[in-house]
Coordinates of C-alpha atoms and ligand atoms in Angstrom, one line a residue:
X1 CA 145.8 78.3 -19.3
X2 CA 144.7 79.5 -15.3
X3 CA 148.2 78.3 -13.8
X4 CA 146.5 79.9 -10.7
X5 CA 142.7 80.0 -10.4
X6 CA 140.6 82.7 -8.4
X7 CA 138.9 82.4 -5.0
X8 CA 136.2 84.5 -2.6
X9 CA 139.1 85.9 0.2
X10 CA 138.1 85.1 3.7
X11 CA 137.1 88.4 4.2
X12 CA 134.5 88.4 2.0
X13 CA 133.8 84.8 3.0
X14 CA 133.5 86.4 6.1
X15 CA 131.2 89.1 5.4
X16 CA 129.1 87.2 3.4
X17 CA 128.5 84.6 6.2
X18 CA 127.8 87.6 8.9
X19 CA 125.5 89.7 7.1
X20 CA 123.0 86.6 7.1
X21 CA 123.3 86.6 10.3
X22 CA 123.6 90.0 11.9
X23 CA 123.0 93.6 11.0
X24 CA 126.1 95.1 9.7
X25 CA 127.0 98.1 9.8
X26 CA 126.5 100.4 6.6
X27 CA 129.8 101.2 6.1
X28 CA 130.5 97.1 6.5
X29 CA 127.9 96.8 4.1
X30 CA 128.7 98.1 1.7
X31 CA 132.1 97.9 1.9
X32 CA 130.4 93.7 1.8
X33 CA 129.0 94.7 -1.3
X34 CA 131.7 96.5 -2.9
X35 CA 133.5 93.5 -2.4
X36 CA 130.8 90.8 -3.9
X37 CA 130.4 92.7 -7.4
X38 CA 134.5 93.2 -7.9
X39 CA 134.8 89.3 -7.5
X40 CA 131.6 89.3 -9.9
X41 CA 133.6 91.5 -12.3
X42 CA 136.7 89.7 -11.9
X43 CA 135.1 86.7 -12.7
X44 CA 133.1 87.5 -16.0
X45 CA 136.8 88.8 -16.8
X46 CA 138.0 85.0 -16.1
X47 CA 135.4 84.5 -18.7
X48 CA 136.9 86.2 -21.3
X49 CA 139.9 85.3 -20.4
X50 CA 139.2 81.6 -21.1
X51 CA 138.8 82.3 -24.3
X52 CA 142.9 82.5 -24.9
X53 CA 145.1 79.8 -26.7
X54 CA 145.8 77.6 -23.4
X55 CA 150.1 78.5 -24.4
X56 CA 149.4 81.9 -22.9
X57 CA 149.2 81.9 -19.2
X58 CA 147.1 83.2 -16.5
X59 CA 147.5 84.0 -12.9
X60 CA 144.5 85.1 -11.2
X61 CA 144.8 87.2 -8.0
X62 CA 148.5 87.3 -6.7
X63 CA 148.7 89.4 -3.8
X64 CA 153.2 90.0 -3.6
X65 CA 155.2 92.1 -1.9
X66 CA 158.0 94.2 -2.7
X67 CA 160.7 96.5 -0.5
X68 CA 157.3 96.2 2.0
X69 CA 154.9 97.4 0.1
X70 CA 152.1 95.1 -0.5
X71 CA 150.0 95.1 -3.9
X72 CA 147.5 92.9 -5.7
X73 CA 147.1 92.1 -9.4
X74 CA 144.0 90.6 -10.2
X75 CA 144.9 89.3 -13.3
X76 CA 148.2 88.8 -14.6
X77 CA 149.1 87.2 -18.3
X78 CA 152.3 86.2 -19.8
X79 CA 152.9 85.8 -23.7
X80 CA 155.7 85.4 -25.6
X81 CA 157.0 88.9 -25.2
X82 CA 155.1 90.6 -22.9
X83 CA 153.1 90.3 -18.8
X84 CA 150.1 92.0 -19.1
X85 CA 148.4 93.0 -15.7
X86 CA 145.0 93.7 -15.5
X87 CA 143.0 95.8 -12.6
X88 CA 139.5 95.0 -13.4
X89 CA 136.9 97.5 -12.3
X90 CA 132.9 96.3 -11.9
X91 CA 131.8 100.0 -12.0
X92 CA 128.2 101.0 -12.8
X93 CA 126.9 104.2 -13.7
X94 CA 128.1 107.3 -15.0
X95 CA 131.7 108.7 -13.9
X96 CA 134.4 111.6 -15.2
X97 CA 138.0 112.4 -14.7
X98 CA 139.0 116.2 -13.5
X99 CA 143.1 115.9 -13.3
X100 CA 143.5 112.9 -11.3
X101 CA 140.1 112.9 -9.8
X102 CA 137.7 109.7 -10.4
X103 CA 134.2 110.7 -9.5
X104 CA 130.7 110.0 -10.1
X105 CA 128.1 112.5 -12.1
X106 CA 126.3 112.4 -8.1
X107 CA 130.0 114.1 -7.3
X108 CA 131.1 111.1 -4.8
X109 CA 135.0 110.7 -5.5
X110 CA 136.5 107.7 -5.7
X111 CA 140.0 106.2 -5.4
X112 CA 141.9 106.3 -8.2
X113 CA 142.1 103.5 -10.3
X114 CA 145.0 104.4 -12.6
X115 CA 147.2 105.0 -9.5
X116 CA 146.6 102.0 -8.2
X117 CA 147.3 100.2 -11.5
X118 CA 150.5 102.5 -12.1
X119 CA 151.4 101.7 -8.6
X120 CA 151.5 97.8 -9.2
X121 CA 153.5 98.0 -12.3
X122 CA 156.2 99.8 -10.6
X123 CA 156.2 97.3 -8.2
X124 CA 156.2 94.3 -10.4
X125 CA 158.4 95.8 -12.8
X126 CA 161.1 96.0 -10.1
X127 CA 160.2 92.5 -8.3
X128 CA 160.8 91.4 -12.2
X129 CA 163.8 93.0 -12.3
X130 CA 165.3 91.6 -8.3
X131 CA 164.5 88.3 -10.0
X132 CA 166.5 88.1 -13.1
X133 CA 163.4 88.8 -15.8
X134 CA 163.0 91.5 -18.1
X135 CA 159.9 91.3 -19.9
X136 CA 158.4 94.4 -20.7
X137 CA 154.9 95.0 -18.6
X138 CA 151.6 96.3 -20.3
X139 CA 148.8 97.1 -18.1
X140 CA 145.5 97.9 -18.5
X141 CA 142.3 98.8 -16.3
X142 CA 139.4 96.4 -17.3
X143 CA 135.9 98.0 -17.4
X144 CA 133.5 94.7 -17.1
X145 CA 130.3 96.2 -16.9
X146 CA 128.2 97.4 -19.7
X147 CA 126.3 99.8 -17.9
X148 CA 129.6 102.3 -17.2
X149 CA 130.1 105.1 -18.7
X150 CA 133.4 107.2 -18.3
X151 CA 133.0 111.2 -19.6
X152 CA 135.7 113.0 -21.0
X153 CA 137.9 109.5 -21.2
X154 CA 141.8 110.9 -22.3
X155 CA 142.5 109.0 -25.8
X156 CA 146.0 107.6 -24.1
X157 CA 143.9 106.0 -21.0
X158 CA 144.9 102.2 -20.6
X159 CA 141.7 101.6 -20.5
X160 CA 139.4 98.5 -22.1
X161 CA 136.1 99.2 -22.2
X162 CA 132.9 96.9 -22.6
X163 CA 132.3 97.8 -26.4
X164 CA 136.4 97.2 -26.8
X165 CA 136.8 94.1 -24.8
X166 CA 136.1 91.4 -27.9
X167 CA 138.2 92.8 -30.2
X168 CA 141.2 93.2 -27.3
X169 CA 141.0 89.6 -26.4
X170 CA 141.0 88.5 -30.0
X171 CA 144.3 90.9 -30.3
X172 CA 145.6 89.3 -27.5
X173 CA 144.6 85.6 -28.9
X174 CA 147.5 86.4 -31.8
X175 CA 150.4 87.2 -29.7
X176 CA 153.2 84.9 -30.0
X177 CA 153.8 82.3 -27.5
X178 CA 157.6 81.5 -27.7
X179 CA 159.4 80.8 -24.6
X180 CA 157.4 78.7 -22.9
X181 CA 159.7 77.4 -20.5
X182 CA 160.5 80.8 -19.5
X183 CA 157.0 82.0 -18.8
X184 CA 156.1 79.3 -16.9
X185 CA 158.9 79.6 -14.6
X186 CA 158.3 82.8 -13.7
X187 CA 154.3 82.4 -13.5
X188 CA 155.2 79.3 -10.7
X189 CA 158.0 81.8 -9.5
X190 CA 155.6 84.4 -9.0
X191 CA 152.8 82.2 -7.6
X192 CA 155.2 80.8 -4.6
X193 CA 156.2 84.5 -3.8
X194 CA 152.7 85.2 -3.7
X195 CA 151.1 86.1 0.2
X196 CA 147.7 84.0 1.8
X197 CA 145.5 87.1 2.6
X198 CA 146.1 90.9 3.0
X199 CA 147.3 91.4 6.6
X200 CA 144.8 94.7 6.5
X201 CA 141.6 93.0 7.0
X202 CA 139.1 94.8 9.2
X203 CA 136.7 93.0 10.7
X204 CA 133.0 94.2 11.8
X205 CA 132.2 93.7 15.7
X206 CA 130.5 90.3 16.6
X207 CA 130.1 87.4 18.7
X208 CA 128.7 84.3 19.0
X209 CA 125.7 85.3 21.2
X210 CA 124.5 88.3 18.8
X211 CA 124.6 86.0 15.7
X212 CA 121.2 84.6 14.8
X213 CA 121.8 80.9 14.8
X214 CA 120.7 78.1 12.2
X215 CA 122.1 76.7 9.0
X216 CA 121.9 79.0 5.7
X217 CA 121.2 78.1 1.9
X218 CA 124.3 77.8 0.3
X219 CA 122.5 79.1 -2.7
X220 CA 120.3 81.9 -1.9
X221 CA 121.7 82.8 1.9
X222 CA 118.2 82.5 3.4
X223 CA 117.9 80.0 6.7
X224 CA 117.3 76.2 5.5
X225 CA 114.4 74.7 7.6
X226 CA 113.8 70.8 8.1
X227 CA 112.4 68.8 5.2
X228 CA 112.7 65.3 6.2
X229 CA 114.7 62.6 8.3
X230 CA 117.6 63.2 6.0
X231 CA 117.7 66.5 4.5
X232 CA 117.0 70.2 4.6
X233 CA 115.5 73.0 2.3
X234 CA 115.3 76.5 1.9
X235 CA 111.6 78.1 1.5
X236 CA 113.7 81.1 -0.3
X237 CA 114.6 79.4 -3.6
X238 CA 113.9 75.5 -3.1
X239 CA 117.5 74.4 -2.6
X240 CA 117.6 71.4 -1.1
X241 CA 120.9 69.6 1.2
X242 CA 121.5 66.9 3.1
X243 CA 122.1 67.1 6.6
X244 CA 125.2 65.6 6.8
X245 CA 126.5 67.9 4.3
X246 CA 124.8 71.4 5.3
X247 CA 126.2 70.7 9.2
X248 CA 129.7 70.2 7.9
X249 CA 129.4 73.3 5.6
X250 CA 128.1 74.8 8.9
X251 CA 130.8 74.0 10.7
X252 CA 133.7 75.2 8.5
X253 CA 131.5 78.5 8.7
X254 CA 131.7 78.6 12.3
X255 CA 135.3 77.8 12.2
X256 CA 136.4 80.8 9.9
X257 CA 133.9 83.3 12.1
X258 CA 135.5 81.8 15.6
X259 CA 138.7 80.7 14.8
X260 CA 139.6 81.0 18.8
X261 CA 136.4 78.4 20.0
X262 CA 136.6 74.8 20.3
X263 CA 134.4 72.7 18.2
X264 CA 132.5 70.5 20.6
X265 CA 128.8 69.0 20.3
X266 CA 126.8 71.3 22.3
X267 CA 128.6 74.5 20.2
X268 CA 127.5 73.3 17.1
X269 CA 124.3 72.1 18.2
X270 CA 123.4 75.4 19.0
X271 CA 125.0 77.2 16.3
X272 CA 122.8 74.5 13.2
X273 CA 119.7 75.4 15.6
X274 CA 117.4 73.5 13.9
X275 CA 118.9 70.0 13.8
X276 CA 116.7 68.6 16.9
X277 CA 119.0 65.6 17.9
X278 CA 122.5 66.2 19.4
X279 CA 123.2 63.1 18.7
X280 CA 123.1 63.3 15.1
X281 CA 125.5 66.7 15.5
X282 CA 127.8 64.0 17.5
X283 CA 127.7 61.3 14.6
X284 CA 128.8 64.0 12.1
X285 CA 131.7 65.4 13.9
X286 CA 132.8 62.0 14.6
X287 CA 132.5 60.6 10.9
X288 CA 134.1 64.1 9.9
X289 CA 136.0 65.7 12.4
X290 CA 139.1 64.3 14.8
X291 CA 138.1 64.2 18.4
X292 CA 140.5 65.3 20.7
X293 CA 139.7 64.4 24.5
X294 CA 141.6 65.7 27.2
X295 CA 140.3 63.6 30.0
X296 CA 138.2 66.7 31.3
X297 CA 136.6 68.2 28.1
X298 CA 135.9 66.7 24.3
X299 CA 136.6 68.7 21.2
X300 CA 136.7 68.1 17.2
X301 CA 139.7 69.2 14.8
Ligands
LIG401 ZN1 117.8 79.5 -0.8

């Protein structure tokens, strides 16, 4: 059972939204794309994951804090007698291990993913501890994608790997699930401790002049165009939206990029581009949005 379910963070909300609409740069990029195929991975994990006895719960991406140290589990699981924590990994290609060194066979090194795991069990194990549970804590790296390849792989790795992956979940399926008060009180312990968004976000350079204006396809990214009185679609992939409902996701898109600008007619007017009438932008802030008025200027909240 998901007690807590997974989400895109802002950030790559964020990114997602900008690189439609500006050239980023290619260390954004890719740090963009690095980001899109680890919640990919992540989430054909959730898939697997669904497959458990619903006794045994899940907790998808809690991001705690302990003695000021910030980590992130992307999945966490609690039987009967264990938490398992698992650091999934969407890596592609062929890689090796020389002492603690992750690289690729092209010789690009990569952060370690066993410290990082080892590091959040420490954490968690003493967090555990400060709040009055001792459950012992197994973690493991996920490997999610079938075309990764680790060389020289130490037997003693906590490592699943694609071709191991069935058979550990239906281990996992036949664990005991005593305690279940227990488990879920820590799970919704955990969950309330856990923190919005990681306070290290960096964000690329923009504004609202350099973006390229307009309303994108929720499906495919592209730029809708007009199709009729009532709705748009996208020449990209055929998606098709109706105004109302492609200005509003518009908006909350322009709300996340400028969290600082008022939301007033004209803004939004430009920033949807090709919705000719302002007055139809007016109709849907007003059957959507508050209006503030402040007997000199208008707004929407
Ligand atoms: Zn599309």
């Amino acid at each position: 059972m998901f007690l807590k379910h997974r989400f895109e963070t802002d950030e790559l909300i964020m990114l997602r939204h900008l690189s439609g609409r500006m050239q980023l740069t290619s260390k954004d990029y890719s740090h963009y794309l690095n980001l899109e195929k680890g919640f990919d991975g992540e989430k054909q994990f959730d898939k697997w994951l669904e497959r458990l006895p619903d006794e045994l719960i899940i907790v998808n991406d809690l991001l705690l804090e302990y003695s000021h140290t910030i980590f992130q589990i992307d999945s966490l699981l609690i039987t009967g007698e264990s938490i398992y924590i698992f650091e999934v990994k969407n890596f592609e290609g062929d890689f090796y291990i020389e002492k603690d060194r992750w690289c690729t066979t092209s010789k690009s090194e990569i952060k370690n993913p066993l410290l990082q795991l080892q590091r959040s069990e420490s954490l968690l194990r003493r967090l555990l501890h400060d709040l009055g549970f001792n459950f012992p804590i197994k973690s493991y790296l996920i490997f999610i994608n079938p075309e990764f390849y680790l060389y020289q792989a130490p037997f003693n790795l906590p490592a699943i790997f694609p071709a191991q992956l069935n058979r550990f979940i239906n281990k996992l399926k036949m664990t005991s699930t005593s305690q279940k008060d227990k488990n879920l009180r820590l799970s919704k312990k955990l969950i309330s401790l856990g923190l919005k968004e990681t306070p290290f976000v960096r964000k690329p350079q923009y504004t609202f002049e350099k973006l390229e204006k307009g309303i994108t396809c929720l499906s495919c990214g592209s730029f809708l165009n007009p199709l009729n009185k009532n709705n748009l679609w996208c020449q990209g992939c055929g998606f098709k939206e109706d105004i109302t409902h492609a200005v509003i996701r518009s908006i909350k898109e322009f709300r996340l990029l400028f969290p600082e600008k008022k939301i007033t007619t004209s803004v939004i007017h430009e920033w949807c581009k090709i919705i000719r009438s302002k007055k139809t932008i007016r109709r849907i802030l007003l059957n959507n949005f508050e209006l503030f008025n402040n007997g000199k200027s208008t707004h929407y909240e």
